[in-house]
XYZ file of C-alpha atoms in Angstrom:
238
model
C -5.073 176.672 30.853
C -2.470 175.434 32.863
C -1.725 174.140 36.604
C -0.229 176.544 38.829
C 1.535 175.879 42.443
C -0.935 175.928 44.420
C -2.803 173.583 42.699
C -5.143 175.588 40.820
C -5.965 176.738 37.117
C -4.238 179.477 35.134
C -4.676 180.924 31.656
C -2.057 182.126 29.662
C -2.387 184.119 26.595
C -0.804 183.113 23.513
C 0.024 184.563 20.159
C 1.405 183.237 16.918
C 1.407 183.452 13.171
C -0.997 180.438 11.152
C -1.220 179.732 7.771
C -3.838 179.187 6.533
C -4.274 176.518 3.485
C -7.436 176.169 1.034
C -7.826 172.548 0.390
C -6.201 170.775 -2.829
C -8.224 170.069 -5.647
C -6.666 166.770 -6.987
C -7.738 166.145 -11.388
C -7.092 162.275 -12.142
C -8.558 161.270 -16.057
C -7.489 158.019 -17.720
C -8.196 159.890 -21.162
C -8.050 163.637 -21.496
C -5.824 166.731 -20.426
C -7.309 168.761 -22.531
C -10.986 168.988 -22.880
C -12.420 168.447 -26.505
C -15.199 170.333 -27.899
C -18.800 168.636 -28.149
C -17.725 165.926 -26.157
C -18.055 163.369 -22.728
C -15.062 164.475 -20.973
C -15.267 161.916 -18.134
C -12.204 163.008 -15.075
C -12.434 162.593 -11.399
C -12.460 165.538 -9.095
C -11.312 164.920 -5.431
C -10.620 166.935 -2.319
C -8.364 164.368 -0.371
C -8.076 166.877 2.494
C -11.535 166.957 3.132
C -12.115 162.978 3.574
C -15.222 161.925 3.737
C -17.238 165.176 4.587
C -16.270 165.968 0.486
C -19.938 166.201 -0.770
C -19.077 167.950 -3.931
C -21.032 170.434 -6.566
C -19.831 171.392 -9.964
C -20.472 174.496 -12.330
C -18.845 175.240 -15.406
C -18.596 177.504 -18.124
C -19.441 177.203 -21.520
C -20.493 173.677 -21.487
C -23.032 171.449 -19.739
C -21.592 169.395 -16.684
C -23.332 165.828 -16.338
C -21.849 164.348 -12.630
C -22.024 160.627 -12.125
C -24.715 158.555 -10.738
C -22.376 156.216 -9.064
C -19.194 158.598 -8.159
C -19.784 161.193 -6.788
C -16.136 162.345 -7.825
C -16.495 161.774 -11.097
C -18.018 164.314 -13.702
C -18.082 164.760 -16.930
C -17.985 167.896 -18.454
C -19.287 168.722 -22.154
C -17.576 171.418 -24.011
C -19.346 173.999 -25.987
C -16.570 176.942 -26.137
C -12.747 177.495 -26.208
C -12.516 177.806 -22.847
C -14.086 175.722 -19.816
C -13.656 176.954 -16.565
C -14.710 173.942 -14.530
C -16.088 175.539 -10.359
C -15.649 172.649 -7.530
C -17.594 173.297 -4.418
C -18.344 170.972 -1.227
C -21.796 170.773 0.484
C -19.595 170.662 3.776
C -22.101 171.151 7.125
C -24.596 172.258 5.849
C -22.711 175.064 3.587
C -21.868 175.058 0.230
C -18.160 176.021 0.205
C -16.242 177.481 -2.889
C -13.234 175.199 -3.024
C -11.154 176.189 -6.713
C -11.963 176.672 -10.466
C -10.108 174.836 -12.931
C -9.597 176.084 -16.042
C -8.930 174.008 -19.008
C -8.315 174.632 -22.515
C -11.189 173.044 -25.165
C -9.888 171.883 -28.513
C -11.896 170.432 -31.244
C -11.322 166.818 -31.825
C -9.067 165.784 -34.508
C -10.619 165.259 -38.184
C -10.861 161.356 -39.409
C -8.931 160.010 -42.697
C -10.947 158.937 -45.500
C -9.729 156.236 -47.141
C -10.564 154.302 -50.290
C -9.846 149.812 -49.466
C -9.643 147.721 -52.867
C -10.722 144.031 -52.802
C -9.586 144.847 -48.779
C -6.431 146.509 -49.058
C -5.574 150.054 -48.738
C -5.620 151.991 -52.331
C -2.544 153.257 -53.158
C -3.784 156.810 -55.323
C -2.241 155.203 -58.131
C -2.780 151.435 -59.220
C -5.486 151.115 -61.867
C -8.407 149.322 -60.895
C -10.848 146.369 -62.322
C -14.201 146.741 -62.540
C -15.154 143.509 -60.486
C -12.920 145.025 -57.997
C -14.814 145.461 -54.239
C -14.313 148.980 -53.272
C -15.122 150.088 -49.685
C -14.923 153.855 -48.770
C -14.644 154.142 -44.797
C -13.306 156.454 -42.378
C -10.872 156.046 -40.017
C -10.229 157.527 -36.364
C -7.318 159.495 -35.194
C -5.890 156.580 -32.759
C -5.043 158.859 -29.772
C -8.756 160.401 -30.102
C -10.175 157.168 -30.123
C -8.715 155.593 -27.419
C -9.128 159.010 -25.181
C -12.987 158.957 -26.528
C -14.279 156.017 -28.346
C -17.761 156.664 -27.383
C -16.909 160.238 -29.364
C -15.211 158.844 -32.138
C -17.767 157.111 -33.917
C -18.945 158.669 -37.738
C -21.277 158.485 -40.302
C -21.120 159.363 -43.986
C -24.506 160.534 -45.613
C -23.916 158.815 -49.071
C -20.416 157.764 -51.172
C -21.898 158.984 -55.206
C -19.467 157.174 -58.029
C -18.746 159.521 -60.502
C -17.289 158.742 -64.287
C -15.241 160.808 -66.964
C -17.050 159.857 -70.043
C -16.214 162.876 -72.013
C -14.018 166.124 -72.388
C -16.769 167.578 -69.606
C -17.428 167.763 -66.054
C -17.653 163.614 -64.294
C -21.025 162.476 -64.068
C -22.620 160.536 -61.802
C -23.336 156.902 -62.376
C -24.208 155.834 -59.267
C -24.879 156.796 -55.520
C -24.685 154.532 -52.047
C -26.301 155.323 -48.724
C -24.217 155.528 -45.930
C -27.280 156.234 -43.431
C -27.416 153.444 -40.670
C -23.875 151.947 -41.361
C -20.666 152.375 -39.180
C -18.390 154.160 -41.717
C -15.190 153.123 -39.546
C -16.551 150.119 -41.242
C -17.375 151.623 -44.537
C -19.829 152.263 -47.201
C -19.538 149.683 -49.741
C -19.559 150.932 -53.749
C -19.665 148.639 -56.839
C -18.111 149.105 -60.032
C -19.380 146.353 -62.106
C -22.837 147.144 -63.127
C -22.037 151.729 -63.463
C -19.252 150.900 -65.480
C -20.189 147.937 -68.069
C -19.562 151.270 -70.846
C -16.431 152.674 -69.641
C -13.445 152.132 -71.488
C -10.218 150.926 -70.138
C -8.351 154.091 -68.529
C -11.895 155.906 -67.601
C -10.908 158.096 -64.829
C -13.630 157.516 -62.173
C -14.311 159.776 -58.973
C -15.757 158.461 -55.859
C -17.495 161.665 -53.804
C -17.868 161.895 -50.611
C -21.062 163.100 -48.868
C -21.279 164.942 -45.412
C -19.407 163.202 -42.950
C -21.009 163.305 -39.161
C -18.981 162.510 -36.172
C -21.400 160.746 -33.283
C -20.948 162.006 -29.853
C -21.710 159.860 -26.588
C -25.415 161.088 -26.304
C -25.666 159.930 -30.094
C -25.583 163.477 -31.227
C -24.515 163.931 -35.233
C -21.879 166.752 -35.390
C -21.287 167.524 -39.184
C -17.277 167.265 -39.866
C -16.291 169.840 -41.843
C -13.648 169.132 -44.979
C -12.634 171.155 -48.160
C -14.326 170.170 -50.850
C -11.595 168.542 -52.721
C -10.984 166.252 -49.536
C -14.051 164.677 -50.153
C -12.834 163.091 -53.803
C -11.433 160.287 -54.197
C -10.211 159.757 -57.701
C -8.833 156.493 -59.546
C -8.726 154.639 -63.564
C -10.300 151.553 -64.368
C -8.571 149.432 -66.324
């Protein structure tokens, strides 16, 4: 509507092309790119176009999605396939509006190293070692994992059993230590002394590893699965 001569009103008509543009989603995450299986994948989910009226509403697929209390940007998302395709919506007046679906590739986390300490140092594979010795089997966390995750990277090992080659024949087992209730980033203790007071000098011993259980953030055991020869540990007393 525009003024004309005379002083009064007149509409013109006009025409034109628009574009139209669906809103940005915008992913921010200290920790992840990829999502890992069986885990708290914590990233932030924000629709900077849409200010304050963002009121958002996640779905996803294959896996359970747990938004935030405090944020309501920030959602974590809990992996239980190989693929997660994460939906973002916005309660926007009243209507729940379909905004963009993310889809991110889930991979499991990576496997922890077990390791054998001697009287606190790492065991070599192939120093002898004395009886009186303190030997401490433990795990230990992939480092980028852990820092992405720690509330994921935490593990238990059932039981360490100390095995001994007495004879021509299969090892046999002298003695067994729980690992139930300990941290085994910390370790699972194992002594020598008292199991071996018969073995001669140049026994080969065995320590054997039990099932090894990663804990997730909701304190969830999820069995770690190794070959079976992964879970020996083998060394001479001298």
């Amino acid at each position: 509507v525009i003024s004309d001569a005379s002083g009064g009103k007149q509409s013109l008509r006009l025409s034109g092309k628009y574009t139209i543009r669906k809103p940005e989603v915008v992913i921010t995450s200290a920790s992840v790119q990829n999502l890992y299986y069986n885990c708290g994948n914590t990233i932030n989910v924000d629709v900077p176009a849409l200010g304050e009226d963002y009121n958002p509403k996640f779905t996803a697929t294959s896996a359970s999605v747990l938004p935030s209390k405090s944020n309501k940007r920030k959602v974590t998302i809990v992996p239980t396939g190989k693929k997660c395709v994460l939906g973002v919506s916005s309660l926007t007046n009243g209507q729940n509006i379909k905004i963009d679906n993310i889809t991110y590739k889930v991979i499991r986390p990576p496997k922890p190293s077990i390791q054998l300490l001697v009287n606190g140092k790492l065991y070599n594979g192939a120093s002898t070692i004395n009886k009186k010795s303190k030997c401490v089997v433990r795990l230990k966390a992939d480092a980028d994992f852990r820092s992405a995750l720690p509330r994921d990277a935490r593990y238990m090992i059932s039981n360490v059993d100390l095995l001994s080659a007495r004879s021509l024949g299969a090892p046999s087992k002298v003695g067994s230590y729980s690992g139930s209730g300990k941290d085994a980033l910390k370790g699972v203790p194992v002594s020598l002394g008292n199991k071996l007071k018969g073995d001669s000098p140049g026994t080969k011993i065995y320590f054997r590893i039990g099932k090894i259980y990663r804990v997730n953030f909701q304190n969830k055991k999820v069995l770690e699965k190794f070959g079976e020869r992964d879970l020996y540990i083998g060394a001479v007393i001298k």
